[in-house]
XYZ file of C-alpha atoms in Angstrom:
114
model
C -70.926 -31.316 4.881
C -72.367 -32.048 1.447
C -70.565 -30.444 -1.462
C -72.400 -27.735 -3.354
C -73.412 -28.975 -6.812
C -72.156 -25.748 -8.431
C -68.593 -26.214 -9.658
C -68.491 -29.921 -8.803
C -67.084 -32.268 -11.416
C -66.866 -36.016 -11.797
C -63.444 -37.643 -11.554
C -63.036 -40.846 -13.552
C -61.810 -43.912 -11.703
C -58.052 -44.415 -12.015
C -56.805 -47.460 -13.892
C -53.507 -49.263 -13.308
C -52.144 -48.323 -16.747
C -52.325 -44.609 -15.939
C -49.235 -44.985 -13.763
C -47.003 -45.643 -16.788
C -44.999 -42.444 -17.233
C -45.237 -40.716 -20.610
C -41.891 -38.989 -21.101
C -43.341 -36.557 -23.671
C -45.005 -34.657 -20.796
C -43.161 -31.703 -19.198
C -40.925 -32.607 -16.241
C -43.082 -30.678 -13.751
C -46.197 -32.577 -14.784
C -44.451 -35.957 -14.528
C -43.228 -35.135 -11.033
C -46.766 -34.148 -10.000
C -48.199 -37.342 -11.507
C -45.634 -39.411 -9.610
C -46.674 -37.781 -6.324
C -50.390 -38.091 -7.144
C -50.072 -41.801 -7.947
C -47.890 -42.648 -4.925
C -50.372 -44.947 -3.207
C -52.200 -46.318 -6.230
C -51.622 -47.070 -9.074
C -48.025 -45.932 -8.555
C -45.808 -44.299 -11.183
C -43.671 -46.727 -13.169
C -41.639 -47.321 -16.311
C -40.570 -50.327 -18.339
C -36.911 -51.061 -19.026
C -35.571 -54.329 -20.451
C -38.891 -56.024 -19.830
C -38.993 -55.076 -16.151
C -41.416 -52.765 -14.420
C -39.610 -50.241 -12.256
C -41.743 -48.296 -9.806
C -40.757 -44.651 -9.313
C -41.071 -43.622 -5.667
C -39.430 -40.178 -5.865
C -38.018 -37.845 -8.491
C -36.931 -34.251 -8.778
C -37.318 -31.772 -11.622
C -34.074 -30.473 -13.075
C -32.518 -29.063 -16.223
C -31.706 -31.348 -19.122
C -32.322 -31.730 -22.812
C -32.727 -34.756 -25.043
C -35.294 -36.993 -26.683
C -38.198 -37.793 -24.312
C -37.324 -40.903 -22.308
C -33.585 -40.735 -23.059
C -31.216 -41.332 -20.131
C -28.920 -38.303 -20.084
C -26.281 -39.441 -17.575
C -25.222 -42.389 -15.434
C -27.308 -41.199 -12.435
C -30.842 -41.586 -13.885
C -31.372 -38.121 -15.323
C -34.171 -38.588 -17.856
C -35.233 -36.161 -20.576
C -38.898 -35.191 -20.750
C -40.969 -33.272 -23.278
C -39.738 -30.118 -21.543
C -36.918 -30.294 -19.002
C -35.750 -33.428 -17.244
C -36.251 -35.412 -14.055
C -33.761 -37.223 -11.862
C -35.083 -40.437 -10.347
C -34.058 -40.516 -6.679
C -35.943 -43.516 -5.259
C -37.100 -46.601 -7.168
C -38.297 -50.163 -6.640
C -37.969 -53.212 -8.867
C -40.697 -55.855 -8.777
C -40.214 -58.120 -5.764
C -37.439 -55.956 -4.322
C -37.267 -53.406 -1.520
C -37.379 -49.666 -2.261
C -33.911 -48.204 -2.823
C -32.115 -45.031 -3.774
C -31.134 -44.535 -7.390
C -27.478 -45.111 -6.458
C -28.279 -48.471 -4.842
C -30.426 -49.440 -7.812
C -27.657 -48.640 -10.319
C -25.133 -50.813 -8.468
C -27.091 -53.912 -9.433
C -28.988 -52.841 -12.550
C -27.176 -50.876 -15.242
C -29.070 -48.140 -17.086
C -26.450 -46.584 -19.380
C -26.422 -43.060 -20.735
C -28.339 -42.965 -24.020
C -30.756 -45.771 -23.082
C -34.424 -45.196 -23.943
C -37.028 -45.729 -21.255
C -40.650 -46.629 -21.943
């Protein structure tokens, strides 16, 4: 069924760079963006020159500078609130839980994520 022209709006084409998470956004918005970008372009961050794809996260309570790692279990401060990364994937690696990821790739408390 064709869509009625009233109330219709044009959605711009997504670009790969839109998947880079901006930690100044509120935690709820980042979690929604991660879910929206699951298939393409994917939500991701840069840390120590590596792209880390975020496959799942949960909104939680936390306070700090946007992008600051607040604990040793990937709790990350946002513009408002915080998110805990629960499932991630490094380039060329299989998806893994945050716990599995941290066993082989240290992200210390106080680190800043881009």
